Every structure is written in structure tokens, then in C-alpha cells.
N, CA, C and O atoms as a printed pandas DataFrame, in Angstrom:
     atom_number atom_name residue_name chain_id  residue_number  x_coord  y_coord  z_coord
0              1         N          MET        A               1    0.828   -1.181    0.143
1              2        CA          MET        A               1    0.150    0.040    0.009
2              3         C          MET        A               1    0.820    1.380    0.077
3              4         O          MET        A               1    1.498    1.651    1.068
4              5         N          ASP        A               2    0.684    2.216   -0.883
5              6        CA          ASP        A               2    1.225    3.485   -1.160
6              7         C          ASP        A               2    0.866    4.497   -0.045
7              8         O          ASP        A               2   -0.344    4.679    0.094
8              9         N          ILE        A               3    1.642    5.150    0.729
9             10        CA          ILE        A               3    1.016    6.005    1.487
10            11         C          ILE        A               3    2.234    7.421    1.551
11            12         O          ILE        A               3    3.462    7.420    1.643
12            13         N          ASN        A               4    1.415    8.323    1.473
13            14        CA          ASN        A               4    2.193    9.741    1.139
14            15         C          ASN        A               4    3.099    9.937    2.373
15            16         O          ASN        A               4    2.758    9.733    3.539
16            17         N          GLN        A               5    4.350   10.381    1.925
17            18        CA          GLN        A               5    5.523   10.613    2.908
18            19         C          GLN        A               5    5.186   11.847    3.463
19            20         O          GLN        A               5    5.438   11.981    4.660
20            21         N          GLU        A               6    4.700   12.730    2.899
21            22        CA          GLU        A               6    4.168   14.104    3.565
22            23         C          GLU        A               6    3.057   13.762    4.748
23            24         O          GLU        A               6    3.018   14.396    5.803
24            25         N          THR        A               7    2.434   13.006    4.524
25            26        CA          THR        A               7    1.383   12.538    5.583
26            27         C          THR        A               7    1.965   11.982    6.794
27            28         O          THR        A               7    1.591   12.244    7.937
28            29         N          VAL        A               8    2.869   11.228    6.478
29            30        CA          VAL        A               8    3.640   10.475    7.780
30            31         C          VAL        A               8    4.514   11.455    8.466
31            32         O          VAL        A               8    4.656   11.481    9.688
32            33         N          ASN        A               9    5.156   12.346    7.544
33            34        CA          ASN        A               9    5.805   13.367    8.520
34            35         C          ASN        A               9    5.019   14.388    9.351
35            36         O          ASN        A               9    5.376   14.717   10.482
36            37         N          ASP        A              10    3.822   14.922    8.675
37            38        CA          ASP        A              10    2.962   15.536    9.372
38            39         C          ASP        A              10    2.609   14.941   10.603
39            40         O          ASP        A              10    2.836   15.457   11.697
40            41         N          LEU        A              11    2.043   13.837   10.420
41            42        CA          LEU        A              11    1.571   13.075   11.643
42            43         C          LEU        A              11    2.752   12.823   12.819
43            44         O          LEU        A              11    2.507   12.846   14.026
44            45         N          ALA        A              12    4.226   12.550   12.169
45            46        CA          ALA        A              12    5.130   12.164   13.526
46            47         C          ALA        A              12    5.295   13.686   13.919
47            48         O          ALA        A              12    5.770   13.713   15.055
48            49         N          LYS        A              13    5.085   15.008   13.416
49            50        CA          LYS        A              13    5.535   16.033   13.906
50            51         C          LYS        A              13    4.322   16.436   14.743
51            52         O          LYS        A              13    4.461   17.343   15.565
52            53         N          ARG        A              14    3.006   15.758   14.576
53            54        CA          ARG        A              14    1.909   16.190   15.719
54            55         C          ARG        A              14    2.397   15.253   16.734
55            56         O          ARG        A              14    2.489   15.619   17.906
56            57         N          LEU        A              15    2.685   14.183   16.400
57            58        CA          LEU        A              15    3.088   13.001   17.794
58            59         C          LEU        A              15    4.081   13.918   18.555
59            60         O          LEU        A              15    3.872   14.222   19.729
60            61         N          MET        A              16    5.272   14.398   17.802
61            62        CA          MET        A              16    6.024   15.018   18.831
62            63         C          MET        A              16    5.411   16.182   19.441
63            64         O          MET        A              16    5.683   16.483   20.603
64            65         N          HIS        A              17    4.688   16.786   18.810
65            66        CA          HIS        A              17    4.309   18.262   19.511
66            67         C          HIS        A              17    3.243   17.873   20.517
67            68         O          HIS        A              17    2.977   18.743   21.346
68            69         N          ARG        A              18    2.510   16.600   20.605
69            70        CA          ARG        A              18    1.996   16.131   21.775
70            71         C          ARG        A              18    2.705   15.957   23.174
71            72         O          ARG        A              18    2.209   16.218   24.270
72            73         N          ILE        A              19    3.990   15.452   22.911
73            74        CA          ILE        A              19    4.958   15.251   23.826
74            75         C          ILE        A              19    5.251   16.690   24.223
75            76         O          ILE        A              19    5.076   16.858   25.430
76            77         N          ILE        A              20    5.619   17.709   23.608
77            78        CA          ILE        A              20    6.025   19.162   24.010
78            79         C          ILE        A              20    4.499   19.475   24.812
79            80         O          ILE        A              20    4.539   19.936   25.953
80            81         N          ALA        A              21    3.498   19.268   24.313
81            82        CA          ALA        A              21    2.238   19.894   24.958
82            83         C          ALA        A              21    1.964   19.485   26.293
83            84         O          ALA        A              21    1.549   20.208   27.199
84            85         N          ARG        A              22    2.285   18.002   26.357
85            86        CA          ARG        A              22    2.203   17.464   27.998
86            87         C          ARG        A              22    3.456   18.209   28.603
87            88         O          ARG        A              22    3.186   18.927   29.566
88            89         N          LYS        A              23    4.576   18.173   28.269
89            90        CA          LYS        A              23    5.640   18.904   28.932
90            91         C          LYS        A              23    5.120   20.330   29.301
91            92         O          LYS        A              23    5.222   20.636   30.489
92            93         N          LEU        A              24    4.585   21.226   28.459
93            94        CA          LEU        A              24    4.086   22.331   28.416
94            95         C          LEU        A              24    3.342   22.660   29.770
95            96         O          LEU        A              24    3.633   23.578   30.537
96            97         N          ALA        A              25    2.279   21.692   29.924
97            98        CA          ALA        A              25    1.449   21.664   31.195
98            99         C          ALA        A              25    1.997   21.694   32.248
99           100         O          ALA        A              25    1.418   22.143   33.237
100          101         N          THR        A              26    3.153   21.258   32.293
101          102        CA          THR        A              26    3.820   21.113   33.969
102          103         C          THR        A              26    5.045   22.292   33.855
103          104         O          THR        A              26    5.590   22.732   34.867
104          105         N          ASP        A              27    5.354   22.682   32.661
105          106        CA          ASP        A              27    6.290   23.851   32.515
106          107         C          ASP        A              27    6.100   24.848   31.403
107          108         O          ASP        A              27    6.633   24.808   30.294
108          109         N          PRO        A              28    5.055   25.965   31.977
109          110        CA          PRO        A              28    4.962   26.798   31.159
110          111         C          PRO        A              28    5.873   27.473   30.686
111          112         O          PRO        A              28    5.803   27.904   29.535
112          113         N          ALA        A              29    6.996   27.716   31.547
113          114        CA          ALA        A              29    8.020   28.736   31.102
114          115         C          ALA        A              29    8.716   28.208   29.864
115          116         O          ALA        A              29    9.699   28.810   29.431
116          117         N          MET        A              30    8.271   27.145   29.288
117          118        CA          MET        A              30    8.653   26.639   27.815
118          119         C          MET        A              30    8.178   27.741   26.837
119          120         O          MET        A              30    8.838   28.049   25.845
120          121         N          ILE        A              31    6.928   28.353   27.187
121          122        CA          ILE        A              31    6.591   29.425   26.218
122          123         C          ILE        A              31    7.674   30.643   26.208
123          124         O          ILE        A              31    8.039   31.108   25.128
124          125         N          ASP        A              32    8.099   31.067   27.250
125          126        CA          ASP        A              32    9.164   31.959   27.195
126          127         C          ASP        A              32   10.438   31.753   26.508
127          128         O          ASP        A              32   11.096   32.594   25.897
128          129         N          ARG        A              33   10.697   30.488   26.699
129          130        CA          ARG        A              33   11.923   29.974   25.937
130          131         C          ARG        A              33   11.398   29.947   24.436
131          132         O          ARG        A              33   12.269   30.047   23.572
132          133         N          ALA        A              34   10.225   29.838   24.071
133          134        CA          ALA        A              34    9.993   29.396   22.655
134          135         C          ALA        A              34    9.798   30.773   22.006
135          136         O          ALA        A              34    9.941   30.883   20.788
136          137         N          ARG        A              35    9.434   31.975   22.875
137          138        CA          ARG        A              35    9.257   33.272   22.442
138          139         C          ARG        A              35   10.867   33.817   22.167
139          140         O          ARG        A              35   11.046   34.600   21.234
140          141         N          ALA        A              36   11.942   33.408   22.946
141          142        CA          ALA        A              36   13.092   33.669   22.856
142          143         C          ALA        A              36   13.904   33.252   21.716
143          144         O          ALA        A              36   14.957   33.812   21.409
144          145         N          GLU        A              37   13.328   32.123   21.008
145          146        CA          GLU        A              37   13.842   31.464   19.880
146          147         C          GLU        A              37   13.616   32.527   18.662
147          148         O          GLU        A              37   14.399   32.758   17.741
148          149         N          TYR        A              38   12.527   33.024   18.865
149          150        CA          TYR        A              38   12.108   34.111   17.905
150          151         C          TYR        A              38   12.643   35.743   18.034
151          152         O          TYR        A              38   12.825   36.593   17.163
152          153         N          ALA        A              39   12.785   35.776   19.307
153          154        CA          ALA        A              39   13.217   37.406   19.847
154          155         C          ALA        A              39   14.584   37.796   19.229
155          156         O          ALA        A              39   14.917   38.962   19.022
156          157         N          ASP        A              40   15.475   36.518   18.906
157          158        CA          ASP        A              40   16.791   36.910   18.412
158          159         C          ASP        A              40   16.807   37.464   16.694
159          160         O          ASP        A              40   17.666   38.089   16.071
160          161         N          LEU        A              41   15.461   36.928   16.282
161          162        CA          LEU        A              41   15.578   37.097   14.564
162          163         C          LEU        A              41   15.653   38.462   14.269
163          164         O          LEU        A              41   15.367   39.292   15.131
164          165         N          ASP        A              42   16.056   38.829   12.988
165          166        CA          ASP        A              42   16.114   40.104   12.481
166          167         C          ASP        A              42   14.792   40.508   12.415
167          168         O          ASP        A              42   14.009   39.706   11.904
168          169         N          PRO        A              43   14.275   41.782   12.895
169          170        CA          PRO        A              43   12.616   42.416   12.968
170          171         C          PRO        A              43   12.450   42.190   11.448
171          172         O          PRO        A              43   11.309   41.802   11.194
172          173         N          SER        A              44   13.203   42.310   10.413
173          174        CA          SER        A              44   12.584   42.045    8.818
174          175         C          SER        A              44   12.100   40.553    8.597
175          176         O          SER        A              44   11.433   40.132    7.652
176          177         N          ASN        A              45   12.584   39.854    9.681
177          178        CA          ASN        A              45   11.846   38.241    9.291
178          179         C          ASN        A              45   10.317   38.423    9.859
179          180         O          ASN        A              45    9.592   37.444    9.677
180          181         N          ASP        A              46    9.795   39.437   10.457
181          182        CA          ASP        A              46    8.449   39.436   10.889
182          183         C          ASP        A              46    7.568   39.395    9.606
183          184         O          ASP        A              46    6.368   39.122    9.610
184          185         N          GLU        A              47    8.268   39.682    8.572
185          186        CA          GLU        A              47    7.456   39.553    7.259
186          187         C          GLU        A              47    7.365   38.176    6.766
187          188         O          GLU        A              47    6.598   37.926    5.836
188          189         N          ILE        A              48    8.134   37.192    7.347
189          190        CA          ILE        A              48    8.119   35.813    7.007
190          191         C          ILE        A              48    6.772   35.306    7.681
191          192         O          ILE        A              48    6.622   35.503    8.887
192          193         N          ARG        A              49    5.920   34.745    7.044
193          194        CA          ARG        A              49    4.120   34.608    7.555
194          195         C          ARG        A              49    4.489   33.532    8.701
195          196         O          ARG        A              49    3.864   33.694    9.749
196          197         N          HIS        A              50    5.353   32.522    8.671
197          198        CA          HIS        A              50    5.388   31.499    9.765
198          199         C          HIS        A              50    5.790   32.251   11.118
199          200         O          HIS        A              50    5.297   31.989   12.215
200          201         N          VAL        A              51    6.786   33.250   10.865
201          202        CA          VAL        A              51    7.340   33.815   12.083
202          203         C          VAL        A              51    6.014   34.752   12.670
203          204         O          VAL        A              51    5.672   34.767   13.853
204          205         N          ARG        A              52    5.544   35.301   11.888
205          206        CA          ARG        A              52    4.115   36.545   12.306
206          207         C          ARG        A              52    3.269   35.371   12.917
207          208         O          ARG        A              52    2.833   35.561   14.053
208          209         N          GLU        A              53    3.012   34.293   12.356
209          210        CA          GLU        A              53    1.872   33.355   13.050
210          211         C          GLU        A              53    2.385   32.748   14.499
211          212         O          GLU        A              53    1.654   32.728   15.489
212          213         N          TRP        A              54    3.575   32.317   14.488
213          214        CA          TRP        A              54    4.225   31.978   15.762
214          215         C          TRP        A              54    4.115   32.950   16.922
215          216         O          TRP        A              54    3.758   32.626   18.055
216          217         N          LYS        A              55    4.452   34.160   16.538
217          218        CA          LYS        A              55    4.339   35.115   17.397
218          219         C          LYS        A              55    3.006   35.288   17.931
219          220         O          LYS        A              55    2.857   35.316   19.153
220          221         N          ARG        A              56    2.152   35.392   17.250
221          222        CA          ARG        A              56    0.708   35.357   17.622
222          223         C          ARG        A              56    0.204   34.313   18.443
223          224         O          ARG        A              56   -0.489   34.453   19.451
224          225         N          ILE        A              57    0.664   33.112   17.863
225          226        CA          ILE        A              57    0.262   31.619   18.556
226          227         C          ILE        A              57    0.908   32.084   20.298
227          228         O          ILE        A              57    0.223   32.004   21.318
228          229         N          LEU        A              58    2.003   32.441   20.255
229          230        CA          LEU        A              58    3.044   32.520   21.599
230          231         C          LEU        A              58    2.152   33.645   22.394
231          232         O          LEU        A              58    2.514   33.831   23.555
232          233         N          GLU        A              59    1.446   34.136   22.102
233          234        CA          GLU        A              59    0.727   35.323   22.874
234          235         C          GLU        A              59   -0.628   34.855   23.465
235          236         O          GLU        A              59   -1.298   35.493   24.277
236          237         N          MET        A              60   -0.961   33.523   22.880
237          238        CA          MET        A              60   -2.248   32.996   23.538
238          239         C          MET        A              60   -2.062   32.501   24.943
239          240         O          MET        A              60   -0.951   32.305   25.436
240          241         N          ASP        A              61   -3.073   32.330   25.493
241          242        CA          ASP        A              61   -3.140   31.545   26.764
242          243         C          ASP        A              61   -2.404   30.136   26.842
243          244         O          ASP        A              61   -2.723   29.469   25.858
244          245         N          PRO        A              62   -1.755   29.636   27.464
245          246        CA          PRO        A              62   -1.004   28.369   27.512
246          247         C          PRO        A              62   -1.987   27.228   27.111
247          248         O          PRO        A              62   -1.612   26.414   26.267
248          249         N          ALA        A              63   -3.211   27.126   27.663
249          250        CA          ALA        A              63   -3.956   25.929   27.146
250          251         C          ALA        A              63   -4.368   26.007   25.719
251          252         O          ALA        A              63   -4.353   25.016   24.990
252          253         N          GLU        A              64   -4.744   27.220   25.313
253          254        CA          GLU        A              64   -4.858   27.552   23.770
254          255         C          GLU        A              64   -3.557   26.945   23.090
255          256         O          GLU        A              64   -3.677   26.168   22.143
256          257         N          ILE        A              65   -2.448   27.268   23.531
257          258        CA          ILE        A              65   -1.220   26.860   22.892
258          259         C          ILE        A              65   -1.138   25.332   22.793
259          260         O          ILE        A              65   -0.859   24.736   21.753
260          261         N          ARG        A              66   -1.390   24.792   23.895
261          262        CA          ARG        A              66   -1.379   23.325   23.840
262          263         C          ARG        A              66   -2.268   22.675   22.825
263          264         O          ARG        A              66   -1.960   21.798   22.017
264          265         N          CYS        A              67   -3.501   23.296   23.018
265          266        CA          CYS        A              67   -4.578   22.720   21.888
266          267         C          CYS        A              67   -3.894   22.943   20.600
267          268         O          CYS        A              67   -3.730   22.010   19.814
268          269         N          PHE        A              68   -3.534   24.012   20.378
269          270        CA          PHE        A              68   -2.789   24.428   18.840
270          271         C          PHE        A              68   -1.884   23.301   18.427
271          272         O          PHE        A              68   -2.067   22.649   17.398
272          273         N          LEU        A              69   -0.772   23.073   19.382
273          274        CA          LEU        A              69    0.330   22.280   19.028
274          275         C          LEU        A              69   -0.136   20.773   18.725
275          276         O          LEU        A              69    0.633   20.055   18.086
276          277         N          THR        A              70   -1.326   20.292   19.146
277          278        CA          THR        A              70   -1.648   19.084   18.837
278          279         C          THR        A              70   -2.957   19.061   17.958
279          280         O          THR        A              70   -3.723   18.102   18.049
280          281         N          SER        A              71   -3.202   20.046   17.161
281          282        CA          SER        A              71   -4.492   20.319   16.433
282          283         C          SER        A              71   -4.291   19.874   14.966
283          284         O          SER        A              71   -3.384   20.283   14.241
284          285         N          ARG        A              72   -5.230   19.005   14.626
285          286        CA          ARG        A              72   -5.313   18.564   13.284
286          287         C          ARG        A              72   -5.445   19.544   12.193
287          288         O          ARG        A              72   -6.228   20.448   12.484
288          289         N          GLY        A              73   -4.965   19.628   11.135
289          290        CA          GLY        A              73   -5.534   20.574    9.893
290          291         C          GLY        A              73   -3.985   21.295    9.180
291          292         O          GLY        A              73   -2.784   21.242    9.448
292          293         N          GLU        A              74   -4.723   21.860    8.299
293          294        CA          GLU        A              74   -3.395   22.530    7.568
294          295         C          GLU        A              74   -2.747   23.554    8.130
295          296         O          GLU        A              74   -1.551   23.664    7.860
296          297         N          ARG        A              75   -3.265   24.358    8.874
297          298        CA          ARG        A              75   -2.643   25.440    9.525
298          299         C          ARG        A              75   -1.265   24.863   10.615
299          300         O          ARG        A              75   -0.133   25.346   10.597
300          301         N          GLY        A              76   -1.733   23.730   11.514
301          302        CA          GLY        A              76   -0.886   23.055   12.321
302          303         C          GLY        A              76   -0.053   22.553   11.540
303          304         O          GLY        A              76    1.128   22.768   11.811
304          305         N          ASP        A              77   -0.336   21.813   10.452
305          306        CA          ASP        A              77    0.607   20.956    9.729
306          307         C          ASP        A              77    1.686   21.640    8.978
307          308         O          ASP        A              77    2.787   21.146    8.736
308          309         N          TRP        A              78    1.172   23.124    8.541
309          310        CA          TRP        A              78    2.266   24.103    8.028
310          311         C          TRP        A              78    3.184   24.623    8.890
311          312         O          TRP        A              78    4.353   24.830    8.563
312          313         N          LEU        A              79    2.681   24.876   10.099
313          314        CA          LEU        A              79    3.568   25.510   11.416
314          315         C          LEU        A              79    4.250   24.663   12.182
315          316         O          LEU        A              79    5.130   25.036   12.958
316          317         N          ARG        A              80    3.927   23.564   12.037
317          318        CA          ARG        A              80    4.775   22.591   13.272
318          319         C          ARG        A              80    6.348   22.440   12.638
319          320         O          ARG        A              80    7.263   22.561   13.453
320          321         N          PRO        A              81    6.654   22.212   11.388
321          322        CA          PRO        A              81    8.210   22.199   11.027
322          323         C          PRO        A              81    8.941   23.512   11.418
323          324         O          PRO        A              81   10.133   23.352   11.683
324          325         N          SER        A              82    8.496   24.689   11.501
325          326        CA          SER        A              82    8.915   25.813   12.078
326          327         C          SER        A              82    8.948   26.193   13.555
327          328         O          SER        A              82    9.408   27.249   13.989
328          329         N          SER        A              83    8.313   25.044   14.402
329          330        CA          SER        A              83    8.189   25.254   15.880
330          331         C          SER        A              83    9.098   25.605   16.581
331          332         O          SER        A              83   10.123   24.924   16.622
332          333         N          PRO        A              84    8.941   27.010   17.476
333          334        CA          PRO        A              84    9.960   27.341   18.269
334          335         C          PRO        A              84   10.227   26.308   19.588
335          336         O          PRO        A              84   11.263   26.307   20.252
336          337         N          PHE        A              85    8.989   25.381   19.829
337          338        CA          PHE        A              85    9.145   24.637   20.945
338          339         C          PHE        A              85   10.116   23.340   20.551
339          340         O          PHE        A              85   10.506   22.635   21.481
340          341         N          VAL        A              86   10.484   23.040   19.290
341          342        CA          VAL        A              86   11.287   21.842   19.218
342          343         C          VAL        A              86   12.529   22.123   19.942
343          344         O          VAL        A              86   13.149   21.283   20.595
344          345         N          PHE        A              87   12.894   23.482   19.775
345          346        CA          PHE        A              87   14.556   23.733   20.250
346          347         C          PHE        A              87   14.366   24.440   21.633
347          348         O          PHE        A              87   15.357   24.576   22.351
348          349         N          ALA        A              88   12.970   24.961   22.102
349          350        CA          ALA        A              88   12.806   25.272   23.369
350          351         C          ALA        A              88   12.413   24.351   24.531
351          352         O          ALA        A              88   12.473   24.600   25.735
352          353         N          SER        A              89   12.042   23.352   23.981
353          354        CA          SER        A              89   11.500   22.294   25.008
354          355         C          SER        A              89   12.025   21.566   25.918
355          356         O          SER        A              89   11.407   21.132   26.889
356          357         N          GLU        A              90   13.465   21.332   25.624
357          358        CA          GLU        A              90   14.492   20.668   26.280
358          359         C          GLU        A              90   14.185   19.548   26.402
359          360         O          GLU        A              90   14.665   18.998   27.393
360          361         N          ILE        A              91   13.287   18.707   25.506
361          362        CA          ILE        A              91   12.759   17.269   25.882
362          363         C          ILE        A              91   13.835   16.510   25.425
363          364         O          ILE        A              91   14.089   16.750   24.244
364          365         N          GLU        A              92   14.673   15.543   26.030
365          366        CA          GLU        A              92   15.673   14.806   25.318
366          367         C          GLU        A              92   15.350   13.785   24.491
367          368         O          GLU        A              92   16.100   13.282   23.653
368          369         N          ALA        A              93   14.024   13.424   24.772
369          370        CA          ALA        A              93   13.467   12.143   23.783
370          371         C          ALA        A              93   13.475   12.708   22.386
371          372         O          ALA        A              93   13.885   12.118   21.386
372          373         N          LEU        A              94   12.895   14.108   22.448
373          374        CA          LEU        A              94   13.047   14.540   21.047
374          375         C          LEU        A              94   14.144   14.736   20.138
375          376         O          LEU        A              94   14.045   15.075   18.958
376          377         N          GLY        A              95   15.352   14.459   20.875
377          378        CA          GLY        A              95   16.744   14.498   20.198
378          379         C          GLY        A              95   17.254   13.198   20.156
379          380         O          GLY        A              95   18.301   13.018   19.535
380          381         N          ASP        A              96   16.698   12.259   20.708
381          382        CA          ASP        A              96   17.099   10.780   20.770
382          383         C          ASP        A              96   16.614   10.294   19.523
383          384         O          ASP        A              96   15.504   10.558   19.061
384          385         N          VAL        A              97   17.747    9.354   18.828
385          386        CA          VAL        A              97   17.275    8.875   17.349
386          387         C          VAL        A              97   16.450    7.981   17.605
387          388         O          VAL        A              97   15.334    8.224   17.147
388          389         N          PRO        A              98   16.579    6.707   18.346
389          390        CA          PRO        A              98   15.651    5.641   18.528
390          391         C          PRO        A              98   14.337    6.220   18.970
391          392         O          PRO        A              98   13.325    5.592   18.658
392          393         N          THR        A              99   14.237    7.165   19.551
393          394        CA          THR        A              99   12.683    7.583   19.877
394          395         C          THR        A              99   11.962    8.250   18.751
395          396         O          THR        A              99   10.775    8.160   18.439
396          397         N          ARG        A             100   13.021    9.002   18.158
397          398        CA          ARG        A             100   12.348    9.727   16.828
398          399         C          ARG        A             100   12.017    8.626   15.632
399          400         O          ARG        A             100   11.135    8.896   14.816
400          401         N          ARG        A             101   12.743    7.386   15.553
401          402        CA          ARG        A             101   12.378    6.550   14.628
402          403         C          ARG        A             101   11.131    5.821   15.145
403          404         O          ARG        A             101   10.363    5.429   14.267
404          405         N          ARG        A             102   10.781    5.560   16.480
405          406        CA          ARG        A             102    9.497    5.129   16.877
406          407         C          ARG        A             102    8.382    6.068   16.482
407          408         O          ARG        A             102    7.507    5.717   15.691
408          409         N          ILE        A             103    8.421    7.320   17.064
409          410        CA          ILE        A             103    7.580    8.284   16.737
410          411         C          ILE        A             103    7.118    8.149   14.918
411          412         O          ILE        A             103    5.936    8.175   14.574
412          413         N          TRP        A             104    8.189    8.017   13.985
413          414        CA          TRP        A             104    8.173    8.164   12.835
414          415         C          TRP        A             104    7.095    6.702   12.364
415          416         O          TRP        A             104    6.058    6.724   11.701
416          417         N          ARG        A             105    7.791    5.542   12.977
417          418        CA          ARG        A             105    6.968    4.401   12.899
418          419         C          ARG        A             105    5.724    4.456   12.997
419          420         O          ARG        A             105    4.931    4.128   12.114
420          421         N          ALA        A             106    5.411    4.952   14.275
421          422        CA          ALA        A             106    3.857    4.930   14.834
422          423         C          ALA        A             106    3.054    5.961   13.847
423          424         O          ALA        A             106    1.863    5.790   13.588
424          425         N          ALA        A             107    3.732    6.919   13.383
425          426        CA          ALA        A             107    3.009    7.734   12.167
426          427         C          ALA        A             107    2.848    7.029   11.091
427          428         O          ALA        A             107    1.835    7.192   10.410
428          429         N          LYS        A             108    3.716    6.211   10.777
429          430        CA          LYS        A             108    3.606    5.545    9.497
430          431         C          LYS        A             108    2.507    4.638    9.707
431          432         O          LYS        A             108    1.737    4.512    8.755
432          433         N          ARG        A             109    2.257    3.932   10.828
433          434        CA          ARG        A             109    1.129    2.954   11.164
434          435         C          ARG        A             109   -0.129    3.535   10.820
435          436         O          ARG        A             109   -1.003    3.134   10.051
436          437         N          VAL        A             110   -0.033    4.842   11.736
437          438        CA          VAL        A             110   -1.337    5.457   11.664
438          439         C          VAL        A             110   -1.860    5.862   10.253
439          440         O          VAL        A             110   -3.035    5.631    9.968
440          441         N          ALA        A             111   -1.020    6.460    9.364
441          442        CA          ALA        A             111   -1.077    6.897    7.999
442          443         C          ALA        A             111   -1.697    5.545    7.146
443          444         O          ALA        A             111   -2.647    5.698    6.380
444          445         N          MET        A             112   -1.194    4.485    7.314
445          446        CA          MET        A             112   -1.571    3.040    6.551
446          447         C          MET        A             112   -2.587    2.695    6.933
447          448         O          MET        A             112   -3.312    2.204    6.067
448          449         N          THR        A             113   -3.142    2.766    8.348
449          450        CA          THR        A             113   -4.502    2.266    8.984
450          451         C          THR        A             113   -5.719    3.313    8.170
451          452         O          THR        A             113   -6.796    2.941    7.703
452          453         N          LYS        A             114   -5.193    4.596    8.182
453          454        CA          LYS        A             114   -5.901    5.843    7.817
454          455         C          LYS        A             114   -6.197    5.355    6.090
455          456         O          LYS        A             114   -7.329    5.224    5.626
456          457         N          ALA        A             115   -5.160    5.177    5.459
457          458        CA          ALA        A             115   -5.262    4.909    4.033
458          459         C          ALA        A             115   -6.125    3.452    3.696
459          460         O          ALA        A             115   -6.812    3.300    2.686
460          461         N          ARG        A             116   -5.992    2.740    4.441
461          462        CA          ARG        A             116   -6.535    1.244    4.409
462          463         C          ARG        A             116   -8.049    1.469    4.217
463          464         O          ARG        A             116   -8.776    1.126    3.285
464          465         N          ARG        A             117   -8.420    2.375    5.752
465          466        CA          ARG        A             117   -9.861    2.630    6.002
466          467         C          ARG        A             117  -10.521    3.412    4.722
467          468         O          ARG        A             117  -11.614    3.175    4.208
468          469         N          GLU        A             118   -9.701    4.263    4.401
469          470        CA          GLU        A             118  -10.208    5.112    3.135
470          471         C          GLU        A             118  -10.405    4.330    1.816
471          472         O          GLU        A             118  -11.111    4.795    0.922
472          473         N          MET        A             119   -9.823    3.227    1.708
473          474        CA          MET        A             119   -9.884    2.330    0.514
474          475         C          MET        A             119  -10.941    1.605    0.890
475          476         O          MET        A             119  -11.777    1.449    0.001
476          477         N          GLU        A             120  -11.187    1.079    1.993
477          478        CA          GLU        A             120  -12.361    0.242    2.132
478          479         C          GLU        A             120  -13.803    0.996    2.184
479          480         O          GLU        A             120  -14.881    0.526    1.822
480          481         N          GLU        A             121  -13.582    2.108    2.653
481          482        CA          GLU        A             121  -15.032    2.841    2.460
482          483         C          GLU        A             121  -15.171    3.284    1.175
483          484         O          GLU        A             121  -16.310    3.504    0.764
484          485         N          ALA        A             122  -14.155    3.471    0.407
485          486        CA          ALA        A             122  -14.431    3.783   -0.958
486          487         C          ALA        A             122  -15.002    2.547   -1.971
487          488         O          ALA        A             122  -15.765    2.611   -2.934
488          489         N          ALA        A             123  -14.428    1.588   -1.451
489          490        CA          ALA        A             123  -14.817    0.251   -2.191
490          491         C          ALA        A             123  -16.486    0.165   -1.729
491          492         O          ALA        A             123  -17.355   -0.032   -2.578
492          493         N          ARG        A             124  -16.758    0.316   -0.477
493          494        CA          ARG        A             124  -18.357    0.167   -0.216
494          495         C          ARG        A             124  -19.193    1.071   -0.695
495          496         O          ARG        A             124  -20.404    0.913   -0.854
496          497         N          ALA        A             125  -18.514    2.101   -0.951
497          498        CA          ALA        A             125  -19.428    3.314   -1.708
498          499         C          ALA        A             125  -19.797    2.933   -3.196
499          500         O          ALA        A             125  -20.826    3.379   -3.703
500          501         N          VAL        A             126  -19.029    2.189   -3.815
501          502        CA          VAL        A             126  -19.113    1.800   -5.040
502          503         C          VAL        A             126  -20.070    0.476   -5.337
503          504         O          VAL        A             126  -19.871   -0.662   -4.911
504          505         N          PRO        A             127  -21.215    0.948   -6.222
505          506        CA          PRO        A             127  -22.291   -0.239   -6.149
506          507         C          PRO        A             127  -21.733   -1.554   -6.749
507          508         O          PRO        A             127  -21.028   -1.552   -7.758
508          509         N          ALA        A             128  -22.058   -2.599   -6.125
509          510        CA          ALA        A             128  -21.428   -3.840   -6.822
510          511         C          ALA        A             128  -22.135   -4.001   -7.988
511          512         O          ALA        A             128  -23.333   -3.719   -8.033
512          513         N          ALA        A             129  -21.367   -4.535   -9.196
513          514        CA          ALA        A             129  -21.749   -4.928  -10.272
514          515         C          ALA        A             129  -22.974   -6.033  -10.395
515          516         O          ALA        A             129  -22.829   -7.006   -9.655
516          517         N          SER        A             130  -23.934   -6.025  -11.067
517          518        CA          SER        A             130  -24.968   -7.224  -11.149
518          519         C          SER        A             130  -24.741   -8.280  -12.176
519          520         O          SER        A             130  -25.521   -9.228  -12.271
């Protein structure tokens, strides 16, 4: 079964951000460290859309930030690769190659299950030939 690599990568990033969101619940200072990741950027980088978006997100309430980090959808998928939390989280597991591989394999399993389910639903939707 062919699965889209981009889908697997998006799922893996969402899984990593679930870990970050859990840590954020007990360490809200991570938000300040994430803000610091963008504080040193040249002010002209505010013109880069993802920088503006992250700055806006980092001004939200911590609970809202946690919800965003694990949210589904195009906006989250688009922003997660540039997440300041990956560098500010200080979560050792995210830097651990075996853990990252496990996350990627889990994402691949989820993507394969989703693709299989969609194929089965599509097959059921097609009327049987008489």
C-alpha cells in the first residue's frame, strides 16, 4: 500500500508536539523559551509568514497553545516544522534518534491504517456490479 510521505511526516510532527504539549502543562516557562527563539531574529523576519503566525500563537493562553500544538488541520501541519518549541522544549526524547524513529514508525502505522480505511470505505461506496 502506497502512503504519502508528507502525511507520515505531518503525523510524526504532531506526535512530537503532543509530547511537547504534555511538558508544557507542567512547565509553562517553555513559552518564554519559545518566544526567545524568535526574539533574536532580525525584525525584517516578521515579514516571513510563519514567524508572524508563531508570534501570534505564543501570545495565546498556555491552554490554547497546547491545543494548537496538537491540532489537526492544514495550519498546524504548515506551522509545526518551524515550531520554536522543538528547540525550546529541552525534551531529551525529541533529540534521541531511537525515539524519533519510534515516533516516525507510529506515524507510518497511523497513516497506513487511515489509507486502508479510506480504501475500504471507497470500495463500499461503489455499487456492486450485477
